[in-house]
Coordinates of C-alpha atoms in Angstrom, one line a residue:
Chain A
M1 CA 22.8 8.2 -20.0
T2 CA 25.9 7.0 -18.2
V3 CA 26.6 8.7 -14.8
K4 CA 29.7 7.7 -12.8
A5 CA 29.1 7.3 -9.1
G6 CA 31.0 9.6 -6.8
P7 CA 32.2 8.6 -3.4
L8 CA 29.1 9.9 -1.7
A9 CA 26.9 7.9 -4.1
V10 CA 28.9 4.8 -3.4
A11 CA 28.5 5.3 0.4
A12 CA 24.8 5.8 -0.1
K13 CA 24.6 2.6 -2.1
I14 CA 26.5 0.6 0.5
L15 CA 24.2 1.8 3.2
L16 CA 21.1 1.1 1.2
T17 CA 22.4 -2.4 0.3
L18 CA 22.9 -3.1 4.0
V19 CA 19.5 -1.6 5.1
Y20 CA 17.5 -3.6 2.5
G21 CA 19.7 -6.6 2.2
V22 CA 20.2 -7.5 5.9
P23 CA 16.5 -8.0 6.7
I24 CA 16.1 -10.4 3.8
L25 CA 19.3 -12.2 4.8
W26 CA 18.2 -12.4 8.4
I27 CA 14.8 -13.9 7.6
L28 CA 16.5 -16.6 5.6
L29 CA 19.3 -17.3 8.2
T30 CA 16.9 -17.3 11.2
S31 CA 14.5 -19.6 9.4
V32 CA 17.1 -22.4 9.3
K33 CA 18.4 -21.9 12.9
S34 CA 17.5 -23.9 15.9
S35 CA 15.8 -21.9 18.7
D36 CA 19.0 -22.0 20.8
D37 CA 21.1 -20.4 18.1
V38 CA 18.8 -17.5 17.4
F39 CA 20.1 -14.9 19.8
D40 CA 23.6 -16.4 20.2
A41 CA 26.0 -13.7 18.8
D42 CA 28.7 -16.3 18.2
R43 CA 26.5 -18.3 15.9
T44 CA 25.3 -15.4 13.8
F45 CA 26.7 -16.9 10.6
L46 CA 28.4 -20.1 11.7
F47 CA 25.7 -22.5 12.9
R48 CA 24.3 -25.8 12.0
P49 CA 21.4 -25.2 9.7
V50 CA 18.3 -27.1 10.6
T51 CA 15.0 -27.5 8.8
T52 CA 13.1 -27.9 12.0
A53 CA 11.1 -24.7 11.5
Y54 CA 10.0 -25.6 8.0
V55 CA 9.2 -29.2 9.0
E56 CA 7.1 -27.9 11.9
A57 CA 5.5 -25.2 9.8
L58 CA 4.6 -27.4 6.9
D59 CA 1.4 -29.1 7.9
G60 CA -2.2 -29.3 6.9
D61 CA -3.0 -25.9 8.5
L62 CA -0.3 -24.2 6.5
L63 CA -1.5 -25.7 3.2
R64 CA -5.0 -24.6 4.1
A65 CA -3.8 -21.1 4.8
L66 CA -1.9 -21.1 1.5
L67 CA -5.0 -22.1 -0.4
Q68 CA -6.9 -19.3 1.4
S69 CA -4.3 -16.8 0.4
V70 CA -4.4 -17.9 -3.2
T71 CA -8.2 -17.9 -3.3
I72 CA -8.6 -14.5 -1.7
A73 CA -5.8 -12.8 -3.7
T74 CA -7.0 -14.3 -7.0
C75 CA -10.7 -13.5 -6.5
A76 CA -10.0 -10.0 -5.2
T77 CA -7.7 -9.3 -8.2
A78 CA -10.3 -10.6 -10.7
L79 CA -13.1 -8.6 -9.1
V80 CA -11.0 -5.4 -8.9
L81 CA -10.0 -5.7 -12.6
V82 CA -13.6 -6.2 -13.7
I83 CA -14.6 -3.0 -11.8
A84 CA -11.6 -0.9 -12.4
I85 CA -10.8 -1.4 -16.1
P86 CA -14.1 -0.1 -17.4
A87 CA -14.2 2.7 -14.7
A88 CA -10.6 3.8 -15.6
Y89 CA -11.5 3.9 -19.3
G90 CA -14.7 5.8 -18.6
L91 CA -13.0 8.3 -16.5
A92 CA -10.2 8.8 -19.1
R93 CA -12.7 9.5 -21.9
T94 CA -15.4 11.5 -20.3
R95 CA -15.6 15.1 -19.0
G96 CA -18.2 16.9 -16.9
P97 CA -19.4 17.2 -13.4
L98 CA -20.1 13.5 -12.9
P99 CA -16.7 12.1 -13.8
T100 CA -15.1 14.9 -11.8
L101 CA -17.1 13.9 -8.8
G102 CA -16.2 10.3 -9.4
L103 CA -12.5 11.1 -9.5
G104 CA -12.7 13.0 -6.3
L105 CA -14.6 10.2 -4.6
L106 CA -12.0 7.7 -5.7
I107 CA -9.2 9.8 -4.4
V108 CA -10.9 10.1 -1.0
L109 CA -11.7 6.3 -0.9
Q110 CA -8.1 5.4 -1.9
M111 CA -6.9 7.4 1.1
M112 CA -9.4 6.0 3.7
P113 CA -7.6 4.4 6.7
Q114 CA -8.4 0.7 6.6
T115 CA -8.9 0.8 10.4
A116 CA -11.8 3.1 9.7
T117 CA -13.5 0.9 7.1
V118 CA -13.1 -2.4 9.0
I119 CA -15.5 -1.1 11.8
P120 CA -18.6 -0.5 9.6
L121 CA -17.8 -3.4 7.3
F122 CA -17.8 -5.7 10.3
Q123 CA -21.2 -4.4 11.2
V124 CA -22.6 -4.5 7.7
F125 CA -21.3 -8.1 7.0
S126 CA -22.6 -9.3 10.3
G127 CA -26.0 -7.9 9.4
W128 CA -25.8 -9.7 6.0
R129 CA -24.6 -12.9 7.7
L130 CA -21.4 -12.8 5.7
L131 CA -19.0 -12.9 8.7
D132 CA -16.7 -15.9 8.7
T133 CA -16.9 -16.3 4.9
T134 CA -14.2 -15.9 2.3
A135 CA -16.7 -13.8 0.3
A136 CA -16.6 -11.1 3.0
V137 CA -12.8 -10.8 2.8
V138 CA -12.8 -10.8 -1.0
L139 CA -15.5 -8.1 -1.2
A140 CA -13.8 -5.9 1.4
D141 CA -10.4 -6.3 -0.3
A142 CA -11.9 -5.4 -3.6
A143 CA -13.6 -2.3 -2.2
L144 CA -10.2 -1.4 -0.6
L145 CA -8.2 -1.8 -3.8
A146 CA -10.6 -0.9 -6.6
P147 CA -10.2 3.0 -6.2
F148 CA -6.4 2.7 -6.2
A149 CA -6.5 0.4 -9.2
T150 CA -8.8 2.7 -11.1
L151 CA -6.7 5.8 -10.5
L152 CA -3.5 4.0 -11.5
L153 CA -5.1 2.6 -14.7
R154 CA -6.6 5.9 -15.9
P155 CA -3.3 7.4 -17.3
F156 CA -2.7 4.2 -19.3
F157 CA -6.1 4.7 -21.0
R158 CA -5.5 8.4 -21.5
A159 CA -2.3 7.5 -23.3
V160 CA -4.3 5.5 -25.9
P161 CA -4.7 7.8 -29.0
P162 CA -8.4 8.7 -29.5
Q163 CA -7.8 8.5 -33.3
I164 CA -7.6 4.8 -33.2
E165 CA -11.0 4.7 -31.5
E166 CA -12.5 7.0 -34.1
A167 CA -11.1 4.8 -36.8
S168 CA -12.7 1.8 -35.1
S169 CA -16.1 3.5 -34.8
I170 CA -16.0 4.7 -38.4
D171 CA -15.5 1.0 -39.3
G172 CA -18.8 0.4 -37.5
A173 CA -17.7 -0.9 -34.1
G174 CA -19.8 0.1 -31.1
I175 CA -18.3 1.6 -28.0
F176 CA -18.1 -1.8 -26.2
R177 CA -16.5 -3.6 -29.1
T178 CA -14.1 -0.7 -29.7
F179 CA -13.1 -0.8 -26.0
W180 CA -12.7 -4.6 -25.9
S181 CA -10.8 -5.2 -29.2
V182 CA -9.0 -1.8 -29.8
V183 CA -8.4 0.1 -26.6
L184 CA -7.8 -2.8 -24.1
P185 CA -5.1 -4.5 -26.1
V186 CA -3.2 -1.2 -26.4
A187 CA -3.5 -0.6 -22.6
R188 CA -2.5 -4.2 -21.7
N189 CA 0.7 -3.1 -19.9
G190 CA -1.3 -1.0 -17.6
V191 CA -3.7 -3.8 -16.9
A192 CA -0.9 -6.2 -16.2
T193 CA 0.8 -3.6 -13.8
V194 CA -2.4 -2.9 -11.9
G195 CA -3.3 -6.6 -11.8
T196 CA 0.1 -7.5 -10.4
L197 CA 0.0 -4.7 -7.7
T198 CA -3.5 -5.6 -6.7
F199 CA -2.5 -9.2 -6.3
L200 CA 0.5 -8.3 -4.2
L201 CA -1.6 -6.0 -2.0
A202 CA -4.4 -8.5 -1.5
W203 CA -1.8 -11.2 -0.7
G204 CA -0.4 -9.1 2.2
E205 CA -3.8 -7.8 3.5
F206 CA -4.5 -9.1 7.0
L207 CA -6.7 -6.7 8.9
Y208 CA -9.9 -7.8 7.2
A209 CA -9.0 -11.5 7.4
V210 CA -8.2 -11.3 11.1
N211 CA -11.5 -9.6 11.9
F212 CA -14.0 -11.1 9.5
Y213 CA -12.9 -14.7 10.0
L214 CA -14.0 -15.7 13.5
T215 CA -11.6 -18.6 13.8
P216 CA -7.9 -18.8 12.9
G217 CA -8.5 -22.1 11.1
Q218 CA -9.6 -20.1 8.0
Y219 CA -6.8 -17.4 8.1
P220 CA -4.7 -16.8 5.0
L221 CA -0.9 -16.8 5.4
S222 CA -0.7 -13.0 6.1
A223 CA -3.2 -13.2 8.9
L224 CA -1.6 -16.3 10.4
L225 CA 1.7 -14.4 10.4
A226 CA 0.2 -11.3 12.0
Q227 CA -1.4 -13.5 14.7
Q228 CA 1.8 -15.2 15.5
V229 CA 4.1 -12.2 15.6
S230 CA 1.8 -10.3 18.0
A231 CA 1.7 -13.3 20.4
F232 CA 3.9 -13.5 23.5
G233 CA 6.9 -15.8 23.5
I234 CA 7.5 -15.8 19.8
N235 CA 9.1 -18.8 18.2
W236 CA 11.4 -16.9 15.9
P237 CA 12.6 -19.6 13.6
G238 CA 9.0 -20.8 13.1
L239 CA 7.9 -17.2 12.4
M240 CA 10.7 -16.6 9.9
A241 CA 10.0 -19.9 8.1
L242 CA 6.4 -18.8 7.8
A243 CA 7.6 -15.4 6.6
V244 CA 9.7 -17.1 3.9
L245 CA 6.8 -19.3 2.8
T246 CA 4.5 -16.3 2.7
S247 CA 7.1 -14.4 0.6
I248 CA 7.9 -17.1 -2.0
P249 CA 4.8 -16.4 -4.1
I250 CA 5.6 -12.7 -4.0
L251 CA 9.1 -13.5 -5.3
V252 CA 7.6 -15.5 -8.2
V253 CA 5.2 -12.7 -9.1
F254 CA 7.9 -10.1 -8.6
S255 CA 10.5 -11.8 -10.8
A256 CA 7.9 -12.1 -13.6
S257 CA 6.8 -8.5 -13.4
Y258 CA 9.6 -6.4 -12.1
R259 CA 10.2 -4.4 -15.3
L260 CA 6.5 -3.8 -15.7
L261 CA 6.3 -2.6 -12.1
R262 CA 9.4 -0.4 -12.3
D263 CA 8.1 1.4 -15.4
G264 CA 4.4 1.2 -14.8
L265 CA 4.3 2.5 -11.2
T266 CA 5.7 5.8 -12.2
V267 CA 3.3 6.5 -15.1
G268 CA 0.8 8.3 -12.9
A269 CA 3.3 10.3 -10.8
V270 CA 5.7 11.6 -13.4
K271 CA 4.9 13.7 -16.4
Chain B
M1 CA -7.2 -12.8 -16.7
T2 CA -10.8 -12.7 -18.0
A3 CA -11.9 -15.1 -20.7
P4 CA -12.4 -13.7 -24.2
A5 CA -15.9 -12.7 -25.1
T6 CA -17.8 -15.5 -26.6
A7 CA -20.8 -13.7 -28.1
A8 CA -19.7 -11.4 -30.9
P9 CA -21.7 -8.2 -31.1
A10 CA -24.4 -8.1 -33.8
R11 CA -22.6 -5.8 -36.2
Q12 CA -25.1 -5.6 -39.0
A13 CA -28.0 -4.7 -36.7
R14 CA -26.3 -1.5 -35.7
P15 CA -27.9 1.6 -37.2
R16 CA -25.6 3.7 -39.4
R17 CA -24.6 7.0 -37.9
T18 CA -23.8 10.2 -39.6
P19 CA -20.1 11.1 -39.3
T20 CA -20.7 13.9 -36.7
A21 CA -23.3 12.3 -34.5
P22 CA -21.1 9.7 -32.6
R23 CA -18.5 12.4 -31.7
R24 CA -21.1 14.4 -29.8
R25 CA -22.8 11.4 -28.2
R26 CA -19.6 9.7 -27.1
G27 CA -19.0 11.6 -23.9
G28 CA -22.4 10.8 -22.5
S29 CA -22.6 7.2 -23.6
R30 CA -19.2 6.3 -22.1
L31 CA -20.5 7.0 -18.6
V32 CA -21.9 3.5 -18.9
F33 CA -18.4 2.3 -18.1
L34 CA -18.5 3.9 -14.7
L35 CA -21.6 1.9 -13.7
P36 CA -20.1 -1.3 -12.2
A37 CA -17.7 0.7 -10.1
A38 CA -20.4 3.1 -9.0
L39 CA -22.7 0.2 -7.9
F40 CA -19.9 -1.8 -6.2
L41 CA -18.3 1.1 -4.4
G42 CA -21.7 2.5 -3.4
L43 CA -22.5 -0.7 -1.7
F44 CA -19.2 -1.7 -0.2
S45 CA -17.5 1.7 0.4
I46 CA -19.9 4.6 0.6
Y47 CA -22.7 2.8 2.5
P48 CA -20.2 1.5 5.1
L49 CA -18.9 5.1 5.5
V50 CA -22.4 6.3 6.2
Q51 CA -22.7 3.5 8.7
L52 CA -19.4 4.6 10.3
L53 CA -20.8 8.1 10.8
R54 CA -24.1 6.8 12.2
M55 CA -22.1 4.5 14.6
A56 CA -19.9 7.5 15.6
A57 CA -23.0 9.3 16.7
S58 CA -24.6 6.4 18.6
E59 CA -24.0 4.1 21.4
V60 CA -23.0 0.8 19.8
T61 CA -21.6 -2.1 21.8
A62 CA -21.0 -5.8 21.0
A63 CA -24.5 -6.5 22.3
T64 CA -26.3 -3.9 20.3
L65 CA -24.2 -4.2 17.1
N66 CA -27.1 -5.4 15.0
A67 CA -29.9 -3.9 17.1
D68 CA -31.3 -0.3 17.1
W69 CA -28.7 2.2 18.3
A70 CA -29.4 4.9 20.8
W71 CA -28.5 8.3 19.2
T72 CA -26.0 10.1 21.3
G73 CA -24.8 12.9 19.0
L74 CA -21.3 14.1 19.7
D75 CA -21.1 12.1 23.0
N76 CA -18.6 9.6 21.7
V77 CA -16.3 12.3 20.4
R78 CA -16.5 14.2 23.7
R79 CA -15.8 11.0 25.6
G80 CA -12.8 10.3 23.5
F81 CA -11.3 13.7 24.4
E82 CA -12.4 13.8 28.0
T83 CA -10.9 10.4 28.8
G84 CA -7.6 11.7 27.5
Q85 CA -7.4 9.2 24.6
T86 CA -8.0 11.3 21.5
G87 CA -5.8 14.3 22.2
P88 CA -2.6 12.4 22.8
A89 CA -3.4 10.1 19.9
V90 CA -3.6 13.1 17.6
S91 CA -0.2 14.4 18.6
R92 CA 1.3 10.9 18.3
T93 CA -0.1 10.7 14.8
L94 CA 1.5 14.0 13.9
V95 CA 4.9 12.9 15.2
F96 CA 4.6 9.6 13.4
V97 CA 3.5 11.3 10.1
V98 CA 6.4 13.8 10.3
V99 CA 9.0 11.2 10.9
V100 CA 7.7 8.9 8.1
T101 CA 7.4 11.8 5.6
V102 CA 10.7 13.5 6.3
L103 CA 12.7 10.2 6.2
G104 CA 10.6 8.9 3.3
M105 CA 11.1 12.0 1.1
L106 CA 14.7 12.9 1.9
V107 CA 16.1 9.4 1.8
G108 CA 13.9 8.6 -1.2
F109 CA 15.3 11.5 -3.1
G110 CA 18.9 10.8 -2.0
A111 CA 18.6 7.2 -3.0
A112 CA 17.2 8.2 -6.3
I113 CA 20.3 10.4 -7.0
A114 CA 22.6 7.5 -5.9
L115 CA 20.7 5.0 -8.0
R116 CA 20.6 7.2 -11.1
T117 CA 24.1 5.9 -11.9
S118 CA 24.3 3.2 -14.5
G119 CA 25.7 -0.2 -13.7
R120 CA 24.8 -3.5 -12.4
W121 CA 25.0 -2.7 -8.7
S122 CA 22.4 0.2 -9.1
A123 CA 20.1 -1.9 -11.1
W124 CA 20.3 -4.8 -8.7
L125 CA 19.9 -2.6 -5.6
L126 CA 16.8 -0.9 -7.1
A127 CA 15.3 -4.3 -7.7
L128 CA 16.1 -5.4 -4.2
M129 CA 14.4 -2.3 -2.8
V130 CA 11.3 -2.7 -4.9
F131 CA 11.1 -6.4 -3.9
V132 CA 11.3 -5.4 -0.2
W133 CA 8.6 -2.8 -0.9
A134 CA 6.4 -5.5 -2.5
L135 CA 6.7 -7.9 0.5
P136 CA 3.7 -8.0 2.8
P137 CA 4.0 -5.5 5.7
V138 CA 3.6 -8.4 8.1
V139 CA 6.8 -9.9 6.8
N140 CA 8.8 -6.6 7.0
G141 CA 7.3 -5.9 10.4
S142 CA 8.2 -9.4 11.7
V143 CA 11.8 -9.2 10.7
W144 CA 12.2 -5.6 12.1
K145 CA 10.6 -6.7 15.4
F146 CA 13.3 -9.4 15.4
L147 CA 16.2 -7.1 14.5
L148 CA 15.1 -4.5 17.1
N149 CA 14.8 -7.1 19.8
D150 CA 17.0 -6.8 23.0
A151 CA 19.3 -9.4 21.7
G152 CA 18.6 -8.6 18.0
L153 CA 21.1 -7.5 15.4
I154 CA 20.8 -3.7 16.0
N155 CA 21.5 -4.0 19.7
T156 CA 24.3 -6.5 19.2
V157 CA 26.0 -4.1 16.9
L158 CA 25.4 -1.1 19.3
L159 CA 26.8 -3.1 22.3
G160 CA 29.7 -4.5 20.2
T161 CA 30.8 -1.1 19.1
G162 CA 30.7 0.2 22.7
L163 CA 28.2 3.0 21.8
R164 CA 25.8 1.6 24.5
D165 CA 26.3 -0.3 27.7
D166 CA 22.8 -1.8 27.8
P167 CA 20.5 -2.7 24.9
V168 CA 18.1 0.0 23.6
P169 CA 14.5 -1.0 24.4
F170 CA 13.3 0.0 20.9
L171 CA 9.9 -1.5 21.0
Y172 CA 8.9 -1.4 24.7
D173 CA 10.0 2.0 25.8
Q174 CA 7.5 4.9 25.9
H175 CA 9.7 7.2 23.9
W176 CA 11.5 4.8 21.6
A177 CA 8.6 2.8 20.3
L178 CA 6.8 5.4 18.3
F179 CA 10.1 6.4 16.5
A180 CA 11.1 2.8 15.9
V181 CA 7.8 1.9 14.2
A182 CA 7.9 5.2 12.3
F183 CA 11.4 4.3 11.1
V184 CA 10.2 0.9 9.8
N185 CA 7.3 2.6 8.1
A186 CA 9.7 5.0 6.3
F187 CA 11.9 1.9 5.4
A188 CA 8.9 0.4 3.7
V189 CA 7.9 3.5 1.7
I190 CA 11.4 4.7 0.7
P191 CA 11.7 2.2 -2.3
F192 CA 8.5 3.5 -3.9
N193 CA 9.6 7.1 -3.5
T194 CA 13.1 6.3 -4.8
L195 CA 11.5 4.7 -7.9
V196 CA 9.3 7.7 -8.6
F197 CA 12.0 10.3 -8.0
R198 CA 14.5 8.2 -10.1
A199 CA 12.0 8.2 -13.0
A200 CA 11.6 11.9 -12.7
L201 CA 15.4 12.4 -12.7
M202 CA 15.8 10.3 -15.8
T203 CA 13.7 12.7 -17.8
I204 CA 16.2 15.5 -17.4
D205 CA 18.2 16.0 -20.6
P206 CA 21.8 14.8 -20.1
E207 CA 23.0 17.8 -21.9
V208 CA 21.9 20.0 -19.0
F209 CA 24.4 18.1 -16.8
E210 CA 27.1 18.3 -19.4
A211 CA 26.6 22.0 -19.7
A212 CA 26.7 22.4 -15.9
Q213 CA 29.9 20.4 -15.7
L214 CA 31.5 22.6 -18.4
D215 CA 30.6 25.6 -16.4
G216 CA 32.3 24.1 -13.4
A217 CA 29.2 23.4 -11.3
S218 CA 29.9 21.1 -8.3
K219 CA 27.8 17.9 -7.6
W220 CA 26.0 19.7 -4.9
Q221 CA 25.2 22.7 -7.2
Q222 CA 23.8 20.2 -9.8
V223 CA 21.6 18.7 -7.2
R224 CA 20.4 22.0 -5.9
H225 CA 19.9 23.9 -9.2
I226 CA 19.1 21.1 -11.7
M227 CA 17.6 18.1 -9.9
V228 CA 15.5 19.7 -7.2
P229 CA 13.7 22.2 -9.4
S230 CA 13.0 19.6 -12.1
V231 CA 11.4 17.1 -9.8
R232 CA 9.2 19.7 -8.1
P233 CA 5.8 18.6 -9.6
T234 CA 6.6 15.0 -8.7
T235 CA 7.6 16.0 -5.2
L236 CA 4.3 17.6 -4.5
V237 CA 2.3 14.5 -5.5
L238 CA 4.7 12.2 -3.7
L239 CA 4.6 14.3 -0.6
I240 CA 0.9 14.0 -0.2
L241 CA 1.0 10.3 -1.0
T242 CA 3.7 9.8 1.7
L243 CA 1.7 12.0 4.2
V244 CA -1.4 9.8 3.6
Y245 CA 0.7 6.6 3.8
G246 CA 2.1 7.6 7.2
F247 CA -1.3 8.8 8.4
R248 CA -3.3 5.7 7.6
S249 CA -0.5 3.2 8.5
F250 CA -1.5 0.6 11.0
D251 CA 0.1 -2.7 9.8
F252 CA 3.5 -2.1 11.3
I253 CA 2.0 -0.9 14.6
Y254 CA -0.2 -4.0 14.7
V255 CA 2.7 -6.3 14.1
M256 CA 5.4 -4.6 16.1
T257 CA 3.8 -3.1 19.1
Y258 CA 0.0 -3.5 18.9
G259 CA -0.3 0.1 20.1
G260 CA 1.9 -0.4 23.1
P261 CA 3.8 -0.2 25.3
G262 CA 0.8 1.2 27.2
T263 CA -0.6 3.7 24.7
A264 CA 2.7 4.8 23.3
T265 CA 2.0 3.8 19.6
N266 CA -1.8 4.5 19.7
T267 CA -2.1 6.7 16.6
L268 CA -5.5 8.0 15.7
P269 CA -6.4 5.2 13.2
F270 CA -5.0 2.5 15.5
L271 CA -6.8 3.8 18.6
G272 CA -10.1 3.6 16.8
Y273 CA -9.4 0.0 15.9
L274 CA -8.5 -0.9 19.4
Q275 CA -11.6 0.8 20.9
A276 CA -13.8 -1.1 18.5
F277 CA -12.3 -4.6 18.3
V278 CA -10.5 -5.0 21.6
R279 CA -12.8 -3.0 23.9
Y280 CA -15.9 -3.7 21.9
D281 CA -16.9 0.0 22.1
Y282 CA -17.9 0.3 18.5
G283 CA -19.4 3.7 18.9
L284 CA -16.3 5.2 20.4
G285 CA -14.1 3.4 17.9
A286 CA -16.2 4.8 15.0
A287 CA -16.0 8.3 16.4
T288 CA -12.2 8.1 16.6
S289 CA -12.1 6.7 13.1
A290 CA -14.4 9.4 11.8
L291 CA -11.9 12.0 13.1
A292 CA -9.2 10.2 11.1
V293 CA -11.5 10.3 8.1
V294 CA -11.7 14.1 8.4
G295 CA -7.9 14.3 8.5
V296 CA -7.8 12.3 5.3
L297 CA -10.4 14.5 3.6
V298 CA -8.3 17.5 4.1
L299 CA -5.3 15.8 2.5
A300 CA -7.5 14.5 -0.3
V301 CA -8.6 18.0 -1.3
V302 CA -4.9 19.2 -1.4
Y303 CA -4.0 16.1 -3.5
A304 CA -6.9 16.5 -5.9
R305 CA -6.0 20.1 -6.5
S306 CA -2.3 19.4 -7.2
I307 CA -3.2 16.5 -9.6
K308 CA -5.6 18.8 -11.4
R309 CA -2.9 21.4 -11.8
E310 CA -0.5 18.6 -13.1
E311 CA -3.0 17.4 -15.7
A312 CA -3.7 21.0 -16.8
D313 CA 0.0 21.5 -17.3
G314 CA 0.7 18.2 -19.0

């Protein structure tokens, strides 16, 4: 469908471009400024770009944080998929009081404020001597994201025609084999969408990391950023350089999966 | 992703079924697929929630975190209200949620209409918005804290245009702070709402618009009488998602104001966090969080009912 934009739509688009473009532009500009130029109105666009902030940010600590981010996001995504894929399929294909209860629970869990779960999880992990370990953050992230992932995946499995499963079972395949070699390949777009989103969310998560790691030495990038931005006397170029470095992996994942996200995100919400 | 299965199922050992038997048995046997999730979430979600409720009704401090807790019933909840912490936090949460929801829904819908147009600019802008949405909240929060600074871009523009003589203290004024953070929260949720609204608008048959144009309907009439009614089911689901998003939001508060100035941005979820992890009064923090959980439960019931209706219709 081709719709021509009227003057109002053009105005709206200019406004949106500014509101969403300027922050990105400002992160990039500030990250290559010297501290003296940051709040100098005369040097908003015309300034001598320096790489000081990046040079200062790129040290062993940053690489360690990057490695932590990769570890946490990858492990949490793998764990979430292992749990959510079968659960979403099960909920798409069963009826009765038990699946209904399960669905209701998932909706409630998906909506839980993270600030409410961090308190008991801190106590539970401290009792299990898991505090200050990456396992604690991965497990907590997985528990946070698995309900959301399951609910988002379920419509993708519902869209798989039951007839192909019947054909498969007539050919003698059991439910696990049918699921693995017939249903899962058909729903692979959904799995990719949900996997990407889980990775993005786990990458940005910082509350569990800030509280379950007892020393900043083990923080992932997001937690490092959260710690620095809430400190007094912020070093803005340094902070923005850290923000850019935190966002680069997001840009990579986003570029590879934008179409998938654009079409996959709306599957559950639009009929 | 996961490695392909190495052990092929033993096919010949499977007993042959009569054609009708598997159909009846299917529903029951597929419950097996729910088992991993049930075990995992039972241990890492449900059990912690039970602990939260126990802590809410006990005296728990840093010293007694892993010891036996003294049962105090509703003392923590009462203390929260009597010390004047919970009540104001509830009203701040309401203001916050209303600002986020109204902005998120209206701007999201408006943006969806504007971005329905074909062309490179629309496609590019939508991608930009979804990218900003995908960025970690700490990144968005950091840049907005920078832009809203006294000498930041927003104030520079305001002073430059002569609208204000002195910079607006967006993040450290009692009244401005809550609105400023709510605005940034709305900024972060608008791309998602735009995407969903846009997808819903795309399902409208183009002939409907052509017919409306032939009948001389204005743009506004097309919005009012074609677009709004056709996205109504989507709107309901999205409304609840946005309400919940605003309600449970803490990341922008954490990054931009950390609850301050004073208590100005202490919403209910963030107040619970501060009580537990800054003042080490885990019992009080758990009680405040339990109240937040109750709020979420109410919204969850509404959500579940509207989804059920959607699926029955679809």
